[in-house]
């Protein structure tokens, strides 16, 4: 049942990306191009998404102790604004601006069989792997074991 | 040049929010695509099946629209070097920063998480700057 829910949510998510045209890199780039032919459409995507998720989170999920089909919520608890978060956002923003593609639309575009999408996904996986190695090597060079466990926790929970 | 399409954008956004909400409500999981992708390739002991199921749904989703005679026109004009560099940066950055447009941008901001609000502001501004430089200065 949980696996079916996962599949169904992935399907809905992909429908949302496709209907809103987030899957079209040109649309994303025109949204980011505020001084050119600005296309503000994607503001409505984020607005709609935040409205539904935010209201649901604060009025329903916050009052629950556990999810309906599982025995715990896997919600990132970290509050610390650290270097990794900031550097990660800068790098991610650069890649997103260069291509107009982020992870969700890349996956939802697989069936277009566009070679560039496959190349993007391949490089994205290599990038994730490289980041994981980087985090591991920095974590093992720090002497405090506390540091290590918090670093690993960020990676796993978010 | 793309047309301004507020209605389909809003409808798509509502679907994204609804999917993320349902996922958290039923399975207790955050619909953060970068983490779901990277987690799918991690140690098999860490319950990867739900990640694969989610990704399968995401990948197959355009088929559902084809049934309704929907035309998906995705032509990618981005040059090859940009695709390769950009893909790497998106992967590296989302892993290091623990999230992307979905995990931070919707689920994180929706929970009013300070980390996600800061992350989203930074990557939006950086992406806007990168587009400005590549389209208007180069």
CSV table of C-alpha atoms in Angstrom, one decimal:
chain,number,residue,atom,x,y,z
A,1,UNK,CA,0.0,0.0,0.0
A,2,UNK,CA,2.8,2.4,0.9
A,3,UNK,CA,4.6,1.6,-2.3
A,4,UNK,CA,1.4,2.3,-4.2
A,5,UNK,CA,1.1,5.6,-2.5
A,6,UNK,CA,4.7,6.4,-3.4
A,7,UNK,CA,4.0,5.5,-7.1
A,8,UNK,CA,0.7,7.5,-7.1
A,9,UNK,CA,2.4,10.6,-5.5
A,10,UNK,CA,5.2,10.4,-8.0
A,11,UNK,CA,2.6,10.3,-10.8
A,12,UNK,CA,0.7,13.3,-9.4
A,13,UNK,CA,3.9,15.2,-8.9
A,14,UNK,CA,4.9,14.5,-12.5
A,15,UNK,CA,1.5,15.6,-13.8
A,16,UNK,CA,1.9,18.8,-11.8
A,17,UNK,CA,5.3,19.5,-13.4
A,18,UNK,CA,4.0,18.7,-16.9
A,19,UNK,CA,0.8,20.7,-16.7
A,20,UNK,CA,2.6,23.7,-15.2
A,21,UNK,CA,5.3,23.4,-18.0
A,22,UNK,CA,8.1,23.2,-15.4
A,23,UNK,CA,9.3,20.4,-17.6
A,24,UNK,CA,10.1,22.9,-20.4
A,25,UNK,CA,13.5,24.4,-19.7
A,26,UNK,CA,12.8,27.4,-21.9
A,27,UNK,CA,9.8,28.2,-19.7
A,28,UNK,CA,12.0,28.1,-16.6
A,29,UNK,CA,14.7,30.2,-18.1
A,30,UNK,CA,12.2,32.8,-19.2
A,31,UNK,CA,10.9,32.9,-15.7
A,32,UNK,CA,14.4,33.6,-14.4
A,33,UNK,CA,15.0,36.2,-17.1
A,34,UNK,CA,13.4,39.1,-15.3
A,35,UNK,CA,15.0,41.8,-17.4
A,36,UNK,CA,14.2,40.1,-20.7
A,37,UNK,CA,10.9,38.6,-21.9
A,38,UNK,CA,9.9,37.8,-18.4
A,39,UNK,CA,7.3,35.0,-18.1
A,40,UNK,CA,6.0,35.1,-14.5
A,41,UNK,CA,4.0,31.8,-14.9
A,42,UNK,CA,6.2,29.8,-12.6
A,43,UNK,CA,5.5,32.1,-9.7
A,44,UNK,CA,2.0,30.7,-9.8
A,45,UNK,CA,3.4,27.2,-9.7
A,46,UNK,CA,5.2,27.9,-6.5
A,47,UNK,CA,2.3,29.9,-5.1
A,48,UNK,CA,-0.2,27.1,-5.8
A,49,UNK,CA,2.2,24.4,-4.4
A,50,UNK,CA,3.0,26.4,-1.3
A,51,UNK,CA,-0.6,27.3,-0.6
A,52,UNK,CA,-1.8,23.7,-0.7
A,53,UNK,CA,1.2,22.2,1.1
A,54,UNK,CA,1.5,25.0,3.7
A,55,UNK,CA,-2.2,25.0,4.7
A,56,UNK,CA,-2.3,21.2,4.8
A,57,UNK,CA,0.9,21.1,6.9
A,58,UNK,CA,-0.1,23.6,9.5
A,59,UNK,CA,-3.8,22.7,9.8
A,60,UNK,CA,-3.6,18.9,9.4
A,61,UNK,CA,-0.1,17.3,9.6
A,62,UNK,CA,1.1,19.4,12.6
A,63,UNK,CA,-1.8,18.1,14.7
A,64,UNK,CA,-0.9,14.5,13.9
A,65,UNK,CA,1.5,12.3,15.9
A,66,UNK,CA,2.2,9.9,13.0
A,67,UNK,CA,1.3,9.6,9.4
A,68,UNK,CA,-1.6,7.4,8.4
A,69,UNK,CA,0.3,4.5,6.9
A,70,UNK,CA,3.6,4.7,8.7
A,71,UNK,CA,4.7,5.0,12.3
A,72,UNK,CA,6.8,8.2,12.0
A,73,UNK,CA,7.2,11.4,10.1
A,74,UNK,CA,10.6,11.7,8.4
A,75,UNK,CA,10.9,15.5,8.6
A,76,UNK,CA,14.3,17.2,8.6
A,77,UNK,CA,14.8,18.7,12.1
A,78,UNK,CA,18.0,20.6,11.4
A,79,UNK,CA,17.9,24.3,12.1
A,80,UNK,CA,21.6,25.2,11.6
A,81,UNK,CA,22.4,27.4,8.6
A,82,UNK,CA,25.8,26.0,7.7
A,83,UNK,CA,28.3,26.4,5.0
A,84,UNK,CA,27.2,23.3,3.1
A,85,UNK,CA,23.6,24.7,2.9
A,86,UNK,CA,24.8,28.0,1.5
A,87,UNK,CA,27.5,26.7,-0.9
A,88,UNK,CA,25.0,24.0,-2.1
A,89,UNK,CA,22.4,26.5,-2.9
A,90,UNK,CA,24.8,28.7,-4.8
A,91,UNK,CA,26.0,25.7,-6.9
A,92,UNK,CA,22.5,24.4,-7.4
A,93,UNK,CA,21.3,27.8,-8.5
A,94,UNK,CA,24.1,28.1,-11.0
A,95,UNK,CA,23.3,24.7,-12.6
A,96,UNK,CA,19.6,25.5,-12.6
A,97,UNK,CA,20.2,28.9,-14.3
A,98,UNK,CA,22.5,27.4,-16.9
A,99,UNK,CA,20.1,24.7,-18.0
A,100,UNK,CA,16.6,25.6,-16.7
A,101,UNK,CA,16.4,22.0,-15.5
A,102,UNK,CA,16.1,20.8,-11.9
A,103,UNK,CA,15.9,17.2,-10.6
A,104,UNK,CA,12.1,16.8,-10.8
A,105,UNK,CA,11.6,18.0,-14.4
A,106,UNK,CA,14.7,16.0,-15.4
A,107,UNK,CA,13.1,12.8,-14.2
A,108,UNK,CA,9.6,13.7,-15.6
A,109,UNK,CA,11.3,14.2,-19.0
A,110,UNK,CA,12.9,10.8,-19.3
A,111,UNK,CA,10.2,9.5,-21.7
A,112,UNK,CA,10.9,12.3,-24.2
A,113,UNK,CA,14.1,10.2,-24.9
A,114,UNK,CA,16.0,13.4,-25.5
A,115,UNK,CA,19.7,12.6,-25.3
A,116,UNK,CA,20.4,15.9,-23.4
A,117,UNK,CA,18.0,14.8,-20.6
A,118,UNK,CA,19.9,11.5,-20.2
A,119,UNK,CA,23.2,13.4,-20.2
A,120,UNK,CA,21.8,15.8,-17.6
A,121,UNK,CA,20.6,13.0,-15.3
A,122,UNK,CA,24.0,11.2,-15.7
A,123,UNK,CA,25.9,14.3,-14.8
A,124,UNK,CA,23.5,15.0,-11.9
A,125,UNK,CA,24.2,11.5,-10.5
A,126,UNK,CA,27.9,12.0,-10.9
A,127,UNK,CA,27.6,15.4,-9.1
A,128,UNK,CA,25.6,13.8,-6.2
A,129,UNK,CA,28.2,11.1,-5.9
A,130,UNK,CA,31.1,13.6,-5.9
A,131,UNK,CA,29.3,15.7,-3.2
A,132,UNK,CA,28.8,12.6,-1.1
A,133,UNK,CA,32.6,11.8,-1.4
A,134,UNK,CA,33.4,15.4,-0.5
A,135,UNK,CA,31.2,15.3,2.5
A,136,UNK,CA,32.7,12.0,3.6
A,137,UNK,CA,36.3,13.2,3.3
A,138,UNK,CA,35.6,16.4,5.2
A,139,UNK,CA,33.7,14.5,7.9
A,140,UNK,CA,36.5,12.1,8.5
A,141,UNK,CA,39.1,14.8,8.7
A,142,UNK,CA,37.3,16.4,11.6
A,143,UNK,CA,38.2,14.9,14.9
A,144,UNK,CA,35.0,15.3,16.8
A,145,UNK,CA,32.7,12.3,16.2
A,146,UNK,CA,29.7,14.7,16.9
A,147,UNK,CA,30.5,16.6,13.7
A,148,UNK,CA,30.5,13.4,11.7
A,149,UNK,CA,27.2,12.2,12.9
A,150,UNK,CA,25.5,15.6,12.3
A,151,UNK,CA,26.9,15.8,8.8
A,152,UNK,CA,25.7,12.4,7.9
A,153,UNK,CA,22.3,13.1,9.4
A,154,UNK,CA,21.8,16.1,7.2
A,155,UNK,CA,22.4,14.0,4.2
A,156,UNK,CA,20.1,11.3,5.2
A,157,UNK,CA,17.1,13.2,6.5
A,158,UNK,CA,16.5,16.1,4.2
B,1,UNK,CA,9.6,33.6,-25.9
B,2,UNK,CA,7.0,31.6,-23.9
B,3,UNK,CA,3.4,32.7,-23.2
B,4,UNK,CA,2.2,33.7,-19.8
B,5,UNK,CA,0.1,30.8,-18.6
B,6,UNK,CA,-1.2,31.6,-15.1
B,7,UNK,CA,-4.0,29.1,-15.0
B,8,UNK,CA,-2.1,25.9,-16.0
B,9,UNK,CA,0.7,27.1,-13.8
B,10,UNK,CA,-1.6,27.4,-10.8
B,11,UNK,CA,-3.3,24.1,-11.5
B,12,UNK,CA,0.1,22.4,-11.9
B,13,UNK,CA,1.4,24.0,-8.7
B,14,UNK,CA,-1.7,22.9,-6.8
B,15,UNK,CA,-1.1,19.3,-8.0
B,16,UNK,CA,2.6,19.5,-6.8
B,17,UNK,CA,1.5,20.8,-3.4
B,18,UNK,CA,-1.3,18.2,-3.2
B,19,UNK,CA,1.1,15.4,-4.1
B,20,UNK,CA,3.7,16.5,-1.5
B,21,UNK,CA,1.0,16.8,1.1
B,22,UNK,CA,-0.5,13.4,0.5
B,23,UNK,CA,3.0,11.8,0.5
B,24,UNK,CA,3.7,13.3,4.0
B,25,UNK,CA,0.2,12.6,5.3
B,26,UNK,CA,0.2,9.0,4.3
B,27,UNK,CA,3.8,7.8,4.2
B,28,UNK,CA,5.4,10.4,6.4
B,29,UNK,CA,8.0,11.3,3.7
B,30,UNK,CA,9.1,14.6,2.2
B,31,UNK,CA,8.7,14.8,-1.6
B,32,UNK,CA,12.2,16.2,-2.2
B,33,UNK,CA,13.2,14.9,-5.6
B,34,UNK,CA,17.0,15.4,-5.3
B,35,UNK,CA,17.0,13.4,-2.1
B,36,UNK,CA,14.8,10.7,-3.5
B,37,UNK,CA,17.1,10.4,-6.5
B,38,UNK,CA,20.3,10.3,-4.5
B,39,UNK,CA,18.7,8.0,-1.9
B,40,UNK,CA,17.7,5.5,-4.6
B,41,UNK,CA,21.4,4.7,-5.3
B,42,UNK,CA,22.4,4.4,-1.7
B,43,UNK,CA,22.8,1.2,0.4
B,44,UNK,CA,20.0,-1.2,-0.3
B,45,UNK,CA,19.2,-1.6,3.4
B,46,UNK,CA,17.9,2.0,3.7
B,47,UNK,CA,14.4,1.2,2.3
B,48,UNK,CA,14.9,2.3,-1.3
B,49,UNK,CA,11.8,0.7,-2.7
B,50,UNK,CA,9.5,3.7,-1.9
B,51,UNK,CA,12.0,5.9,-3.7
B,52,UNK,CA,12.0,3.8,-6.8
B,53,UNK,CA,8.2,3.6,-6.8
B,54,UNK,CA,8.0,7.4,-6.5
B,55,UNK,CA,10.5,7.8,-9.4
B,56,UNK,CA,8.7,5.3,-11.5
B,57,UNK,CA,5.4,7.3,-11.1
B,58,UNK,CA,7.3,10.5,-11.9
B,59,UNK,CA,8.9,9.1,-15.0
B,60,UNK,CA,5.6,7.5,-16.3
B,61,UNK,CA,3.5,10.5,-15.6
B,62,UNK,CA,3.6,12.1,-19.1
B,63,UNK,CA,1.9,8.9,-20.4
B,64,UNK,CA,-1.3,9.8,-18.4
B,65,UNK,CA,-1.4,13.1,-20.2
B,66,UNK,CA,-0.9,11.5,-23.6
B,67,UNK,CA,-4.2,9.7,-23.0
B,68,UNK,CA,-5.9,13.1,-22.9
B,69,UNK,CA,-4.2,14.1,-26.1
B,70,UNK,CA,-1.9,16.5,-24.4
B,71,UNK,CA,1.1,17.7,-26.5
B,72,UNK,CA,4.3,17.7,-24.6
B,73,UNK,CA,6.7,19.8,-26.6
B,74,UNK,CA,10.0,19.7,-24.9
B,75,UNK,CA,12.7,21.0,-27.2
B,76,UNK,CA,15.9,21.6,-25.5
B,77,UNK,CA,17.9,24.5,-26.9
B,78,UNK,CA,20.5,24.5,-24.2
B,79,UNK,CA,24.0,23.7,-25.6
B,80,UNK,CA,25.8,20.5,-24.7
B,81,UNK,CA,28.5,22.0,-22.5
B,82,UNK,CA,25.9,23.8,-20.5
B,83,UNK,CA,23.9,20.6,-20.0
B,84,UNK,CA,26.9,18.8,-18.8
B,85,UNK,CA,28.2,21.5,-16.5
B,86,UNK,CA,24.7,22.4,-15.3
B,87,UNK,CA,23.8,18.7,-14.6
B,88,UNK,CA,26.9,18.2,-12.5
B,89,UNK,CA,26.3,21.4,-10.5
B,90,UNK,CA,22.6,20.6,-9.9
B,91,UNK,CA,23.6,17.2,-8.5
B,92,UNK,CA,26.5,18.4,-6.5
B,93,UNK,CA,24.7,21.5,-5.1
B,94,UNK,CA,21.4,19.7,-4.2
B,95,UNK,CA,23.3,17.0,-2.4
B,96,UNK,CA,25.6,19.4,-0.5
B,97,UNK,CA,22.7,21.8,0.3
B,98,UNK,CA,20.3,18.9,1.2
B,99,UNK,CA,17.6,19.8,-1.3
B,100,UNK,CA,16.3,21.4,-4.5
B,101,UNK,CA,13.3,23.3,-5.8
B,102,UNK,CA,10.9,20.6,-4.4
B,103,UNK,CA,12.4,19.7,-1.0
B,104,UNK,CA,13.4,23.3,-0.1
B,105,UNK,CA,11.1,25.3,-2.4
B,106,UNK,CA,7.8,23.7,-1.6
B,107,UNK,CA,8.0,21.2,1.3
B,108,UNK,CA,10.6,23.3,3.2
B,109,UNK,CA,9.2,26.8,2.8
B,110,UNK,CA,5.7,25.3,3.3
B,111,UNK,CA,6.9,24.2,6.8
B,112,UNK,CA,8.5,27.7,7.2
B,113,UNK,CA,11.9,26.0,7.7
B,114,UNK,CA,14.6,28.7,8.0
B,115,UNK,CA,17.1,26.6,6.2
B,116,UNK,CA,14.8,26.1,3.2
B,117,UNK,CA,13.8,29.7,3.0
B,118,UNK,CA,17.4,30.8,2.9
B,119,UNK,CA,18.4,28.1,0.5
B,120,UNK,CA,15.5,28.9,-1.9
B,121,UNK,CA,16.2,32.6,-1.8
B,122,UNK,CA,19.9,32.0,-2.6
B,123,UNK,CA,19.4,29.5,-5.5
B,124,UNK,CA,16.6,31.7,-7.0
B,125,UNK,CA,18.8,34.8,-6.9
B,126,UNK,CA,21.9,33.0,-8.2
B,127,UNK,CA,19.9,31.4,-11.0
B,128,UNK,CA,18.4,34.8,-12.0
B,129,UNK,CA,22.0,36.2,-12.0
B,130,UNK,CA,23.3,33.4,-14.1
B,131,UNK,CA,20.5,33.8,-16.7
B,132,UNK,CA,21.1,37.6,-16.7
B,133,UNK,CA,24.8,37.1,-17.4
B,134,UNK,CA,24.4,34.4,-20.0
B,135,UNK,CA,21.5,36.1,-21.9
B,136,UNK,CA,22.4,39.7,-21.7
B,137,UNK,CA,26.1,40.1,-21.0
B,138,UNK,CA,27.7,37.3,-23.0
